[in-house]
Amino acid sequence: MKMLLPWELLILLLLKECLAENTRHGPVFTQEPSDSIFPLSIDDKQVFINCNARGNPTPHYRWKMDGREINTESDPNFSLVEGSLLISDPRVMDHAGVYQCIATNTFGTVVSREAKVQFAFLQNFSMKSRNTVSVREGQAVVLLCGPPPHYGEIKYSWVFNGQRSFLQQDARRFISQRTGNLYVAKVEASDAGNYTCAVRNMMTNATVLSSPTPVVVRSDVMGEYEPKIEVQFPDTLHISKGSSVKLECFALGNPVPSISWRKADGNPLPGKIKINHSSGVLEIPYFRPEDAGVYECVAENSRGRNVARGQLLFQNVEHLHWVQTLRDAHMAIDANLLWECKASGKPRPAYRWLKNGQPLTPEGRIHVEDGRLTISSITLLDSGMFQCVAETEHGAAYASAELKVVASPPDFTRRPVKKSTVMQRGGEVVLECRPHASPRAAISWWRGGELLQGGKRQTITEDGTLRITNISKSDGGRYTCLAKNHFGTSSSTGTLVVKDPTKIIVPPLSLDASVGQSLVLPCEVSSDSSLSPIFKWFFNGKAIDVSRQEHFEMIGGGFAGDLMVRNIQLKHSGKYVCMVHTEVDTVSAAADLIVRGPPGAPESLVVTDITDTTVQLSWGSGPDNHSPVTRYIVQARTPFSIGWQTVRTVPESVPGQTMRAAVRDLNPWVDYEFRVVAINSVGVGEPSTPSKQTRTKAAVPKVAPVSVSGGGGARGELVIVWEPVSEEQQSGEDFGYVVAFRPLGSSTWIQTVLASPDASRYIYRNESIAPLSQFEVKVGVYNGMGEGPFSRILTVLSAEEEPSEAPSGVWARAVSASEIEVYWQPIAPGSSSEKIIAYEVLFWEEGSEQSEAEAARVIDTKALLSGLKGSSAYQIAVRAQNSAGLGPCSRALNITTKKPPPSQPPGNIEWNLSNSKIFLNWEHVKAMENESEVTGYKVVYRQNWHGKTSVLETNKTSVELHIPSGEDYLIEIKALTEGGDGTSSGPIRIPKMSSKL
């Protein structure tokens, strides 16, 4: 461990003393004693009264009780715990009183507020026997409690004949919580017995009982008499705001009087009032000014009534609180001190002043006027702790402050003249001279060895500040401030450096731009070569952070700080300011950028004047984004349209100054939504908010069905078809079709009505219609508003008749056990008037009826029947079909399917690998009697499950396969017969071969 040298130790002590001095101050209370009530019982041996103050040095404490100083050294009941007072074995008579804490250190003394300390206690009743009370039945009686000495809130009860529960109050019996007395309005025979008064201290929870009072009830009954109010409230009560007040009222009488309450002015009682004990107590919580007034208690029985009155007066008491308090003052010697404190309270407070805990006497330099204290030409002896005390009859408030009087020679240690001041030529410089001195020092300024007297450009202000205006290069140099008072002299020197001013030689210019463009706002300066300008750009008053905003970039360098704005948007319109900072000055230049863009969305679109094909639109203009709107277009959409479509308007081109247009050529009875789009020289803007869905009015349909045609059908039918009119063009409710037709050459139309809007086909049946008769046909439309147009007239043929002849040259052959091929000759053209559209092949097992036949429909002249049974005889017939129906069947053919293939698969399969060859051997499959003979074998092989399949047929029971190496193969073997392929052997997996084998 290093030992400190004597001079090092001295420096440390001086530094410590200096630091301590910087934070030294007089005592300031952080905790003061307050009014308190302590419960006093045999278990309470100590009472603690809080007090604490901060200060440097640490304060020491004293206490006063009832104005007399407490000697904690000699009195064993008192001791100090830090600043708090500890009372041991407290006694009511000796230790109840007014306490005050006093804190002192080297800077002075302060006293705390006064605190009233009380002790809650309850002594025992006297054990002396109580006299017997004799009373007649029907008479009233009052039993006195006579409580023992006590302090604190008390609750009274009575015990009858030693019962565990307290006597219950009712309309006949009342216990006053002011006196403790028991009042019985009318005595009954059952009231005879012993009565004991019980008193409970609500703070200590102690209860004491009196000696019993015997009550004897005599049998001679007393007659009836009018009420006599025995318990009543004072004539006048002063109640403060927020308090709770209880009024007692009870009357004696026979019969038992009833008690009621009212206000003398006739107003109803406030709803918050509580009435207890059969109206014997009236309680008003949270007393307010409107609760004041004269209250009446009315006691009434059949013999008469009596009234007690009392006035409740609102007492406007406002607790003290500081409006203006004191602040510590560090002042130079010979200065004048002014302190003022103001407290608010009702009644109005009075003021007094203390210095170091003692009353301050106004005399000579000291003047006191209410809360205003002035001390002129202060001296070192005036230093200390001062307190302003504001007092009313309800309490006091203390405000404290410390006065430090300082006397010292001028000292520039903390605030020297600025070492170097750099200013621009032509500007104004202010050189401050603010030494610490007490009293204040006289100031003079020197430049080199020359005393500055002041002049046109030089001014020395009253506080010693040197001001030089319109400075030039020649004003540069060293300036010294000399400070002097009668304790000493000191000086401080600084240097003034004069630079050329900064000027913006290429300022930004106000520009117009369109959305999406990029531009550069220039900013170039000329400045003193020794300075380094710093460029900052502001947009609408906010600094631009180019590192976080993708649209902005600073370009240039040195004396140029241009701002590039990329991909300009509408939000970039506004004022741009280039601000240039140097060590000596700040200059700026501004420019406005107007960004032109497509217009904003039109507003407040309204639809009016709705007809079947037109509506009237009106709207408000949206923002034009600095480019006037040249025209508007109107768009609409319906449930039937694909997106928004531009609609025709009047005027056809809506000018930019026009905010209304008529939309025409709409479809009747269609729900439309409309929107408006503004266009300017920059482009097409955003559309307006769509209007509410609007339905045009209904009208007679204007569109006739299209694609009307017909023909076909069964014999005796006229078939007419058309394309249904879309819902968008039906123009109203109850839409349907009118179908009209007539034989060619006839003048009379036959009409029928189809009420379905989805109808697209009508069939007219009449057995007398000759095949392929010509008819003129047209289809019209109608709805609830009337009939619309018909389609153009066209000629349609009636149905033709069924084919009259059967196909010829029918023959068949069995392909396998499950398939038969059938062939026939087509019906020659011109052999009948019918157009053959298909053929139907009927087949059924021999022995079955033709009505049970299955049918295969083809448009060719051959058919393959599959899914048949093996070794079975079938009958086959063919017939032609046209649009009218089916013709006659050909003569039935008999043909038998082949025997089925063997059900036994190839067995005992063996395989061998050699280089790229696979050798397979298997046993010959023997067919059973009802199976087809084996004519050969089919070998099916492929790579894996999903590879390409290869087939090899052989009439031997062995085969050699050439396959590449490197892949797994799957192989199946089936028997070949004229009845088809036999049962498969199932897949045989051959593992891949190595290419080295």
Coordinates of N, CA and C in Angstrom, one line a residue, residues 413-594:
T413 N -13.0 31.4 -12.0 CA -12.8 30.0 -12.1 C -14.0 29.3 -12.8
R414 N -15.2 29.6 -12.4 CA -16.3 28.9 -12.9 C -16.8 29.5 -14.2
R415 N -16.7 30.8 -14.4 CA -17.2 31.4 -15.6 C -16.2 32.3 -16.2
P416 N -15.2 31.8 -16.8 CA -14.2 32.7 -17.5 C -14.7 33.3 -18.7
V417 N -14.1 34.3 -19.3 CA -14.4 34.8 -20.6 C -14.1 33.7 -21.6
K418 N -15.0 33.6 -22.6 CA -14.9 32.6 -23.6 C -13.5 32.7 -24.3
K419 N -12.9 31.5 -24.3 CA -11.5 31.5 -24.7 C -11.3 32.0 -26.2
S420 N -12.2 31.5 -27.0 CA -12.1 31.9 -28.4 C -13.5 32.1 -29.0
T421 N -13.8 33.2 -29.6 CA -15.0 33.5 -30.2 C -14.8 33.8 -31.7
V422 N -15.5 33.0 -32.6 CA -15.4 33.1 -34.0 C -16.6 33.8 -34.5
M423 N -16.5 34.9 -35.3 CA -17.7 35.6 -35.8 C -17.5 36.0 -37.2
Q424 N -18.6 36.2 -37.9 CA -18.5 36.6 -39.3 C -18.3 38.1 -39.4
R425 N -17.7 38.6 -40.4 CA -17.5 40.0 -40.7 C -18.9 40.6 -41.0
G426 N -19.1 41.8 -40.3 CA -20.3 42.5 -40.5 C -21.4 42.1 -39.4
G427 N -21.1 41.1 -38.6 CA -22.0 40.6 -37.6 C -21.9 41.4 -36.3
E428 N -22.5 40.8 -35.3 CA -22.4 41.4 -33.9 C -21.9 40.4 -32.9
V429 N -21.0 40.8 -32.0 CA -20.4 39.8 -31.1 C -20.8 40.3 -29.7
V430 N -21.0 39.4 -28.8 CA -21.3 39.7 -27.4 C -20.3 38.9 -26.6
L431 N -19.5 39.6 -25.8 CA -18.5 38.9 -24.9 C -18.9 39.1 -23.5
E432 N -19.3 38.0 -22.8 CA -19.8 38.1 -21.4 C -18.6 38.1 -20.4
C433 N -18.8 38.9 -19.3 CA -17.9 38.9 -18.2 C -18.7 38.7 -17.0
R434 N -18.7 37.5 -16.4 CA -19.5 37.2 -15.3 C -18.7 36.5 -14.2
P435 N -17.8 37.2 -13.5 CA -17.1 36.6 -12.5 C -17.9 36.4 -11.2
H436 N -17.5 35.5 -10.4 CA -18.2 35.3 -9.1 C -17.6 36.3 -8.1
A437 N -18.4 37.3 -7.6 CA -17.9 38.3 -6.7 C -19.0 38.7 -5.8
S438 N -18.6 39.0 -4.5 CA -19.5 39.5 -3.6 C -18.8 40.5 -2.7
P439 N -19.2 41.8 -2.7 CA -20.3 42.3 -3.6 C -19.9 42.3 -5.0
R440 N -20.9 42.7 -5.9 CA -20.6 42.7 -7.3 C -19.4 43.6 -7.7
A441 N -18.7 43.0 -8.7 CA -17.4 43.7 -9.1 C -17.7 44.8 -10.1
A442 N -16.8 45.8 -10.1 CA -16.8 46.8 -11.2 C -16.1 46.2 -12.4
I443 N -16.6 46.4 -13.6 CA -16.1 45.7 -14.8 C -15.5 46.8 -15.7
S444 N -14.3 46.4 -16.3 CA -13.7 47.2 -17.4 C -13.1 46.3 -18.4
W445 N -13.1 46.7 -19.7 CA -12.6 45.8 -20.8 C -11.3 46.5 -21.4
W446 N -10.4 45.6 -21.8 CA -9.1 46.0 -22.4 C -8.9 45.2 -23.6
R447 N -8.3 45.9 -24.6 CA -7.9 45.2 -25.8 C -6.4 45.5 -25.9
G448 N -5.6 44.4 -25.7 CA -4.2 44.6 -25.6 C -3.9 45.5 -24.4
G449 N -3.2 46.6 -24.5 CA -3.0 47.5 -23.4 C -3.9 48.7 -23.5
E450 N -5.0 48.7 -24.3 CA -5.9 49.8 -24.5 C -7.2 49.6 -23.8
L451 N -7.6 50.6 -22.9 CA -8.8 50.5 -22.2 C -10.0 50.9 -23.2
L452 N -11.0 50.1 -23.2 CA -12.1 50.3 -24.1 C -13.1 51.2 -23.4
Q453 N -13.4 52.4 -24.0 CA -14.3 53.4 -23.4 C -15.7 53.3 -23.9
G454 N -15.9 52.5 -24.9 CA -17.2 52.4 -25.6 C -17.3 53.4 -26.7
G455 N -18.2 53.3 -27.7 CA -18.3 54.2 -28.8 C -19.5 53.8 -29.6
K456 N -19.4 54.2 -30.9 CA -20.5 53.9 -31.8 C -20.8 52.4 -32.0
R457 N -19.7 51.6 -32.1 CA -19.9 50.2 -32.3 C -19.6 49.4 -31.1
Q458 N -19.1 50.0 -30.0 CA -18.8 49.2 -28.8 C -19.6 49.7 -27.7
T459 N -20.2 48.8 -26.9 CA -21.1 49.1 -25.8 C -20.8 48.1 -24.6
I460 N -20.6 48.7 -23.4 CA -20.4 47.9 -22.2 C -21.7 48.0 -21.4
T461 N -22.4 46.9 -21.3 CA -23.7 47.0 -20.6 C -23.5 47.0 -19.0
E462 N -24.6 47.2 -18.3 CA -24.5 47.3 -16.9 C -24.0 46.1 -16.2
D463 N -24.3 44.9 -16.8 CA -23.8 43.7 -16.2 C -22.4 43.3 -16.6
G464 N -21.7 44.2 -17.4 CA -20.3 44.0 -17.8 C -20.1 43.3 -19.1
T465 N -21.2 43.1 -19.9 CA -21.1 42.5 -21.2 C -20.6 43.5 -22.2
L466 N -19.6 43.1 -23.1 CA -19.1 43.9 -24.1 C -19.8 43.5 -25.4
R467 N -20.4 44.5 -26.1 CA -21.1 44.3 -27.4 C -20.5 45.1 -28.5
I468 N -20.1 44.4 -29.6 CA -19.5 45.1 -30.7 C -20.3 44.8 -32.0
T469 N -20.8 45.8 -32.6 CA -21.6 45.6 -33.8 C -20.9 45.9 -35.1
N470 N -21.4 45.4 -36.2 CA -20.8 45.6 -37.5 C -19.3 45.3 -37.5
I471 N -18.9 44.1 -37.0 CA -17.5 43.9 -36.8 C -16.7 43.7 -38.1
S472 N -15.4 44.1 -38.0 CA -14.6 44.0 -39.2 C -13.4 43.1 -38.9
K473 N -12.5 42.8 -39.9 CA -11.3 42.1 -39.6 C -10.4 42.7 -38.6
S474 N -10.4 44.1 -38.6 CA -9.5 44.8 -37.6 C -10.0 44.6 -36.2
D475 N -11.2 44.2 -35.9 CA -11.7 44.0 -34.5 C -11.2 42.7 -33.9
G476 N -10.5 41.8 -34.7 CA -10.0 40.6 -34.2 C -8.8 40.9 -33.2
G477 N -8.7 40.0 -32.2 CA -7.6 40.2 -31.2 C -8.0 39.6 -29.9
R478 N -7.1 40.0 -28.9 CA -7.3 39.5 -27.5 C -8.1 40.6 -26.7
Y479 N -9.1 40.1 -26.0 CA -9.9 41.0 -25.1 C -9.9 40.5 -23.7
T480 N -9.6 41.5 -22.7 CA -9.5 41.1 -21.3 C -10.5 41.9 -20.5
C481 N -11.2 41.1 -19.7 CA -12.2 41.7 -18.7 C -11.5 41.8 -17.4
L482 N -11.5 43.0 -16.8 CA -10.9 43.2 -15.5 C -12.0 43.5 -14.5
A483 N -12.1 42.7 -13.4 CA -13.1 42.8 -12.4 C -12.5 43.2 -11.1
K484 N -13.2 44.1 -10.3 CA -12.6 44.7 -9.1 C -13.7 45.0 -8.1
N485 N -13.5 44.5 -6.8 CA -14.3 45.0 -5.7 C -13.4 45.2 -4.5
H486 N -13.9 45.6 -3.3 CA -13.0 46.0 -2.3 C -12.4 44.8 -1.6
F487 N -12.7 43.5 -2.1 CA -12.0 42.3 -1.6 C -10.9 41.9 -2.5
G488 N -10.8 42.5 -3.8 CA -9.7 42.1 -4.6 C -10.0 42.4 -6.1
T489 N -9.0 41.9 -7.0 CA -9.1 42.2 -8.4 C -8.8 40.9 -9.1
S490 N -9.4 40.7 -10.3 CA -9.1 39.5 -11.1 C -9.5 39.8 -12.6
S491 N -8.9 39.0 -13.5 CA -9.1 39.3 -14.9 C -9.2 37.9 -15.7
S492 N -9.8 38.0 -16.9 CA -10.0 36.8 -17.8 C -9.9 37.3 -19.2
T493 N -9.2 36.6 -20.1 CA -8.9 37.0 -21.5 C -9.5 36.0 -22.5
G494 N -10.0 36.5 -23.6 CA -10.5 35.7 -24.7 C -10.1 36.3 -26.0
T495 N -10.1 35.5 -27.1 CA -9.7 35.9 -28.4 C -10.9 36.0 -29.3
L496 N -11.0 37.1 -30.1 CA -12.0 37.2 -31.1 C -11.4 37.0 -32.5
V497 N -12.0 36.0 -33.2 CA -11.5 35.7 -34.6 C -12.6 36.1 -35.6
V498 N -12.3 36.9 -36.6 CA -13.3 37.4 -37.5 C -13.1 36.7 -38.9
K499 N -14.2 36.1 -39.4 CA -14.2 35.4 -40.7 C -15.1 36.1 -41.7
D500 N -14.9 35.8 -43.0 CA -15.8 36.3 -44.0 C -17.1 35.6 -43.9
P501 N -18.2 36.3 -44.2 CA -19.6 35.6 -44.0 C -19.8 34.6 -45.1
T502 N -20.7 33.7 -44.8 CA -21.1 32.7 -45.8 C -22.3 33.2 -46.6
K503 N -22.3 32.9 -47.9 CA -23.4 33.4 -48.8 C -23.8 32.2 -49.7
I504 N -25.1 32.1 -49.9 CA -25.5 31.1 -50.9 C -25.5 31.7 -52.3
I505 N -24.6 31.2 -53.1 CA -24.5 31.8 -54.5 C -25.3 31.1 -55.5
V506 N -25.7 29.8 -55.3 CA -26.6 29.1 -56.1 C -27.7 28.5 -55.3
P507 N -28.8 29.3 -55.1 CA -29.9 28.8 -54.3 C -30.8 27.9 -55.0
P508 N -31.6 27.1 -54.3 CA -32.6 26.3 -54.9 C -33.7 27.1 -55.5
L509 N -34.3 26.7 -56.7 CA -35.3 27.5 -57.4 C -36.6 26.7 -57.3
S510 N -37.7 27.5 -57.2 CA -39.0 26.9 -57.2 C -39.3 26.3 -58.5
L511 N -39.8 25.0 -58.4 CA -40.0 24.2 -59.6 C -41.4 23.5 -59.7
D512 N -41.8 23.1 -60.9 CA -42.9 22.3 -61.1 C -42.4 20.9 -61.5
A513 N -43.0 19.8 -61.1 CA -42.7 18.5 -61.5 C -43.9 17.6 -61.6
S514 N -43.8 16.6 -62.3 CA -44.9 15.6 -62.4 C -44.5 14.4 -61.6
V515 N -45.5 13.7 -61.2 CA -45.3 12.4 -60.4 C -44.5 11.5 -61.2
G516 N -43.5 10.9 -60.5 CA -42.6 9.9 -61.2 C -41.3 10.5 -61.7
Q517 N -41.2 11.8 -61.8 CA -40.0 12.4 -62.3 C -38.9 12.5 -61.2
S518 N -37.7 12.9 -61.6 CA -36.7 13.1 -60.6 C -36.1 14.5 -60.9
L519 N -35.6 15.2 -59.9 CA -35.0 16.5 -60.1 C -33.9 16.8 -59.0
V520 N -33.2 17.8 -59.2 CA -32.1 18.2 -58.3 C -32.4 19.7 -57.9
L521 N -32.4 19.9 -56.5 CA -32.5 21.3 -56.0 C -31.1 21.7 -55.6
P522 N -30.5 22.7 -56.3 CA -29.1 23.1 -56.0 C -29.0 23.9 -54.8
C523 N -27.8 23.8 -54.2 CA -27.5 24.7 -53.0 C -26.0 24.8 -52.9
E524 N -25.4 25.9 -53.4 CA -24.0 26.1 -53.4 C -23.6 27.4 -52.7
V525 N -22.6 27.4 -51.9 CA -22.2 28.6 -51.1 C -20.8 29.0 -51.3
S526 N -20.5 30.3 -51.0 CA -19.2 30.8 -50.9 C -18.9 31.1 -49.5
S527 N -17.8 30.8 -48.9 CA -17.5 30.9 -47.5 C -16.0 31.1 -47.3
D528 N -15.7 31.5 -46.1 CA -14.3 31.6 -45.7 C -13.6 30.2 -45.9
S529 N -12.4 30.3 -46.5 CA -11.8 29.0 -46.9 C -11.4 28.2 -45.7
S530 N -11.3 28.8 -44.5 CA -10.9 28.0 -43.3 C -12.1 27.3 -42.7
L531 N -13.3 27.6 -43.2 CA -14.5 27.0 -42.6 C -15.0 25.8 -43.5
S532 N -15.7 24.9 -42.8 CA -16.3 23.7 -43.5 C -17.8 23.8 -43.3
P533 N -18.5 24.2 -44.4 CA -19.9 24.3 -44.3 C -20.6 22.9 -44.1
I534 N -21.7 22.9 -43.4 CA -22.5 21.7 -43.2 C -23.9 22.0 -43.8
F535 N -24.3 21.1 -44.7 CA -25.6 21.3 -45.4 C -26.7 20.5 -44.7
K536 N -27.8 21.1 -44.5 CA -29.0 20.4 -44.0 C -30.2 20.9 -44.8
W537 N -31.0 19.9 -45.2 CA -32.2 20.2 -45.9 C -33.5 20.0 -45.0
F538 N -34.4 20.9 -45.2 CA -35.7 20.7 -44.4 C -36.9 20.7 -45.4
F539 N -37.8 19.9 -45.1 CA -39.0 19.8 -46.0 C -40.2 20.1 -45.1
N540 N -40.9 21.2 -45.4 CA -42.1 21.6 -44.6 C -41.8 21.7 -43.1
G541 N -40.6 22.2 -42.9 CA -40.2 22.5 -41.5 C -39.5 21.3 -40.8
K542 N -39.5 20.2 -41.4 CA -38.9 19.0 -40.7 C -37.6 18.6 -41.5
A543 N -36.5 18.3 -40.7 CA -35.3 17.9 -41.2 C -35.4 16.6 -42.1
I544 N -34.7 16.6 -43.2 CA -34.8 15.4 -44.1 C -33.6 14.5 -43.7
D545 N -33.9 13.3 -43.3 CA -32.9 12.3 -43.0 C -32.7 11.4 -44.3
V546 N -31.7 11.8 -45.1 CA -31.5 11.1 -46.4 C -31.1 9.7 -46.2
S547 N -30.6 9.3 -45.1 CA -30.2 7.9 -44.9 C -31.5 7.0 -44.7
R548 N -32.6 7.6 -44.3 CA -33.8 6.8 -44.1 C -34.9 7.0 -45.1
Q549 N -34.7 7.9 -46.0 CA -35.8 8.2 -47.0 C -35.3 7.9 -48.4
E550 N -35.9 7.0 -49.0 CA -35.4 6.5 -50.3 C -35.6 7.5 -51.4
H551 N -36.5 8.5 -51.3 CA -36.7 9.4 -52.3 C -35.6 10.6 -52.3
F552 N -34.9 10.7 -51.3 CA -33.9 11.9 -51.2 C -32.5 11.4 -51.1
E553 N -31.6 12.2 -51.8 CA -30.2 11.9 -51.8 C -29.4 13.2 -51.9
M554 N -28.4 13.3 -51.0 CA -27.5 14.5 -51.0 C -26.4 14.2 -52.0
I555 N -26.2 15.2 -52.9 CA -25.1 15.0 -53.9 C -24.2 16.3 -53.8
G556 N -23.1 16.2 -54.4 CA -22.1 17.3 -54.3 C -21.1 17.1 -53.3
G557 N -20.5 18.1 -52.7 CA -19.5 18.0 -51.7 C -18.8 19.4 -51.6
G558 N -18.0 19.5 -50.5 CA -17.3 20.8 -50.3 C -18.3 21.9 -50.0
F559 N -18.4 22.8 -51.0 CA -19.2 24.0 -50.9 C -20.5 23.9 -51.6
A560 N -20.9 22.6 -52.0 CA -22.2 22.3 -52.7 C -22.9 21.2 -51.9
G561 N -24.1 21.4 -51.7 CA -24.9 20.4 -51.0 C -26.3 20.2 -51.7
D562 N -26.3 19.8 -53.0 CA -27.5 19.7 -53.7 C -28.4 18.5 -53.2
L563 N -29.7 18.6 -53.3 CA -30.6 17.6 -52.9 C -31.3 17.0 -54.2
M564 N -31.2 15.7 -54.3 CA -31.9 15.0 -55.4 C -33.1 14.4 -54.9
V565 N -34.2 14.6 -55.6 CA -35.5 14.0 -55.2 C -35.9 13.0 -56.3
R566 N -35.9 11.7 -56.0 CA -36.1 10.7 -57.0 C -37.6 10.2 -56.9
N567 N -38.1 9.8 -58.1 CA -39.4 9.3 -58.2 C -40.4 10.1 -57.4
I568 N -40.6 11.3 -57.8 CA -41.4 12.3 -57.0 C -42.8 11.9 -56.9
Q569 N -43.4 12.0 -55.7 CA -44.8 11.7 -55.4 C -45.5 13.0 -55.0
L570 N -46.8 12.9 -55.0 CA -47.6 14.1 -54.6 C -47.3 14.6 -53.2
K571 N -46.9 13.7 -52.3 CA -46.6 14.0 -50.9 C -45.3 14.9 -50.9
H572 N -44.6 15.0 -51.9 CA -43.3 15.8 -51.9 C -43.6 17.2 -52.3
S573 N -44.8 17.6 -52.5 CA -45.1 19.1 -52.7 C -44.9 19.8 -51.4
G574 N -44.2 21.0 -51.5 CA -44.1 21.8 -50.3 C -42.9 22.7 -50.4
K575 N -42.5 23.2 -49.2 CA -41.3 24.1 -49.1 C -40.1 23.4 -48.7
Y576 N -39.0 23.6 -49.5 CA -37.7 23.0 -49.2 C -36.8 24.1 -48.8
V577 N -36.0 23.9 -47.7 CA -35.1 24.9 -47.2 C -33.7 24.2 -47.1
C578 N -32.7 24.9 -47.8 CA -31.3 24.5 -47.6 C -30.7 25.4 -46.6
M579 N -30.3 24.7 -45.5 CA -29.7 25.5 -44.4 C -28.2 25.1 -44.3
V580 N -27.3 26.1 -44.2 CA -25.9 25.9 -44.2 C -25.3 26.4 -42.9
H581 N -24.7 25.5 -42.2 CA -24.1 25.9 -40.9 C -22.5 26.0 -41.0
T582 N -22.0 27.0 -40.5 CA -20.5 27.1 -40.3 C -20.2 27.4 -38.9
E583 N -19.0 27.5 -38.5 CA -18.6 27.8 -37.2 C -19.1 29.2 -36.8
V584 N -19.3 30.1 -37.7 CA -19.5 31.5 -37.4 C -21.0 31.9 -37.7
D585 N -21.6 31.3 -38.7 CA -22.9 31.7 -39.1 C -23.8 30.6 -39.7
T586 N -25.0 30.9 -39.9 CA -26.0 30.0 -40.5 C -26.8 30.8 -41.6
V587 N -26.8 30.3 -42.8 CA -27.6 30.9 -43.8 C -28.6 29.9 -44.4
S588 N -29.6 30.4 -45.1 CA -30.6 29.4 -45.6 C -31.2 30.1 -46.8
A589 N -31.8 29.2 -47.7 CA -32.5 29.6 -48.9 C -33.7 28.6 -49.1
A590 N -34.8 29.1 -49.5 CA -36.0 28.3 -49.6 C -36.5 28.2 -51.1
A591 N -37.2 27.2 -51.4 CA -37.8 27.1 -52.7 C -39.1 26.2 -52.6
D592 N -40.0 26.5 -53.4 CA -41.3 25.7 -53.4 C -41.3 24.7 -54.5
L593 N -41.6 23.5 -54.2 CA -41.7 22.4 -55.2 C -43.2 22.1 -55.4
I594 N -43.7 22.3 -56.6 CA -45.1 21.9 -56.9 C -45.1 20.6 -57.7

